[in-house]
Structure formats: structure tokens, C-alpha cells
Amino acid sequence: MEQPRFYQLPELEYDYKDLAPAMSEEQLRLHHTKHHQAYINGANAILEKLDKARKESAEVDQKAVLKELSFHEGGFVLHNLFWENLGPHGKAGGKPSGVLLEEINREFGSFERFKAEFSKAANSVEGSGWAALTRCRGTGRLLLMQIEKHNVNVFPHYRLLMVLDVWEHAYYLDYKNDRAKYVEGFWSIVNWDVVNKRLEALLK
Ligand code: MN
């Protein structure tokens, strides 16, 4: 099948209202249809610009263009992962199981310790960015990561298992400036099955 060659907004696996009260319908709808869409528009505009410049043999400011492209592509990819690793309030949340829980216990000592470290990482991201649980291909270790803005260029080595958006646009409608309360709510809507499947896929 011919691929579209441009980025497209993915549909969510749940309704906008399903993540409340951890994330309100209004907050999620705005985040998905406006913010996520804006990164898609930004990345597609650059791809079109590159297509045009190449067709016309025109000069391109590679440094500026590639930086902007990585920002928008990072925003696109991270939001896709984020929506996927969330699930309906009441169904998601709780504790992970399977190989994910085993690996968390091996690396962090306990789920409680992991949760505390991840929350601290999310709460201390400077300005706009993300907290992520990753797995290092080199050591096999689970590692926490803070991602500045949306730019991360280490995907191939550090595979992203779970991400949390801590940009203000992710929580300001619901929590104003109280990021810690938003991060606390996140734990009630984590889709552990998805996170576990991502890890299992890497271990195959
Ligand atoms: Mn966002």
C-alpha cells in the first residue's frame, strides 16, 4: 500500500471523556485536536518546503530546517506514544504485571520506588518537556529520561516504553500550575498492557 508521505493525526482508542477526572474531556480534546495537530502541520509544512526546494534546486538552511523538523517530528511521535500508553479511568492505572513488573523490580527495586522516581523526573523537567521510561539496547536496563521540548535523537538506542507530557498545555486547563497533581493523576490512567507489550516486543 502506498504510504501517505505526510503525517496524519491518529484517532484515539478511547473517547475524549474517558480519562476524566485525571484528564478532562476539554483538556484532552484541545491537546489532541489543536496541539498534536499543530506539530503535524509544522512537520508537513517543512516536508513540503523541502520537496519544493529540491524540485527547484533551491538552497536550504539545513541547520535551521532540521532543528525545526526534529521538534515537530518529536512532538508528533511522542504524542502518539502518549495517547497509546493512556487508558480509560477505571480500567487503566493500578500496577503493571508480567515482564514489565519483573524488569521494574530488577532495576528500581520495587514498583513504588519506580513510581516515585518517575514522578520526580516528570515534576522536575525544566520548562516544557517530557518524562519517559526507556530501555537501553546496550545494557538492557530500564532508564528514566527527561526530554527537552520534543527533541530527542536517541530513539534507536533508547526505546521509549512510556511517556508523560509535562508541557503546560497538557494540564493547565485542569490543574493550572499544579504539575504534581497532574502527574499524580497520570498514574490512574496508565495503560500498563500497552507498556508491557512494548517491552515484550523489544525482548523477542
Ligand atoms: Mn502535548
JSON list of N, CA and C and ligand atoms in Angstrom, two decimals, residues 31 35 39 79 130 150 165 167 169-170, ligand 1:
[
{"chain": "A", "resi": 31, "resn": "HIS", "atom": "N", "xyz": [-5.85, 19.25, 23.52]},
{"chain": "A", "resi": 31, "resn": "HIS", "atom": "CA", "xyz": [-4.47, 18.74, 23.39]},
{"chain": "A", "resi": 31, "resn": "HIS", "atom": "C", "xyz": [-4.32, 17.92, 22.10]},
{"chain": "A", "resi": 35, "resn": "HIS", "atom": "N", "xyz": [-3.08, 20.95, 19.73]},
{"chain": "A", "resi": 35, "resn": "HIS", "atom": "CA", "xyz": [-1.63, 20.90, 19.93]},
{"chain": "A", "resi": 35, "resn": "HIS", "atom": "C", "xyz": [-0.96, 19.79, 19.11]},
{"chain": "A", "resi": 39, "resn": "TYR", "atom": "N", "xyz": [1.80, 20.11, 15.59]},
{"chain": "A", "resi": 39, "resn": "TYR", "atom": "CA", "xyz": [3.12, 19.52, 15.27]},
{"chain": "A", "resi": 39, "resn": "TYR", "atom": "C", "xyz": [3.08, 18.81, 13.93]},
{"chain": "A", "resi": 79, "resn": "HIS", "atom": "N", "xyz": [3.52, 12.36, 21.12]},
{"chain": "A", "resi": 79, "resn": "HIS", "atom": "CA", "xyz": [2.08, 12.38, 21.41]},
{"chain": "A", "resi": 79, "resn": "HIS", "atom": "C", "xyz": [1.43, 11.06, 21.01]},
{"chain": "A", "resi": 130, "resn": "TRP", "atom": "N", "xyz": [9.13, 16.30, 28.50]},
{"chain": "A", "resi": 130, "resn": "TRP", "atom": "CA", "xyz": [8.51, 15.00, 28.75]},
{"chain": "A", "resi": 130, "resn": "TRP", "atom": "C", "xyz": [9.34, 14.20, 29.73]},
{"chain": "A", "resi": 150, "resn": "HIS", "atom": "N", "xyz": [10.47, 18.73, 22.51]},
{"chain": "A", "resi": 150, "resn": "HIS", "atom": "CA", "xyz": [10.10, 17.43, 21.92]},
{"chain": "A", "resi": 150, "resn": "HIS", "atom": "C", "xyz": [11.31, 16.79, 21.28]},
{"chain": "A", "resi": 165, "resn": "ASP", "atom": "N", "xyz": [3.62, 13.64, 28.99]},
{"chain": "A", "resi": 165, "resn": "ASP", "atom": "CA", "xyz": [3.73, 15.02, 28.53]},
{"chain": "A", "resi": 165, "resn": "ASP", "atom": "C", "xyz": [3.60, 15.96, 29.72]},
{"chain": "A", "resi": 167, "resn": "TRP", "atom": "N", "xyz": [4.33, 19.37, 29.30]},
{"chain": "A", "resi": 167, "resn": "TRP", "atom": "CA", "xyz": [4.14, 20.74, 28.81]},
{"chain": "A", "resi": 167, "resn": "TRP", "atom": "C", "xyz": [2.92, 21.31, 29.54]},
{"chain": "A", "resi": 169, "resn": "HIS", "atom": "N", "xyz": [0.58, 22.93, 28.33]},
{"chain": "A", "resi": 169, "resn": "HIS", "atom": "CA", "xyz": [-0.65, 22.74, 27.53]},
{"chain": "A", "resi": 169, "resn": "HIS", "atom": "C", "xyz": [-1.32, 21.40, 27.83]},
{"chain": "A", "resi": 170, "resn": "ALA", "atom": "N", "xyz": [-0.59, 20.48, 28.46]},
{"chain": "A", "resi": 170, "resn": "ALA", "atom": "CA", "xyz": [-1.14, 19.16, 28.77]},
{"chain": "A", "resi": 170, "resn": "ALA", "atom": "C", "xyz": [-2.04, 19.18, 30.00]},
{"chain": "B", "resi": 1, "resn": "MN", "atom": "MN", "xyz": [1.49, 17.92, 24.36]}
]
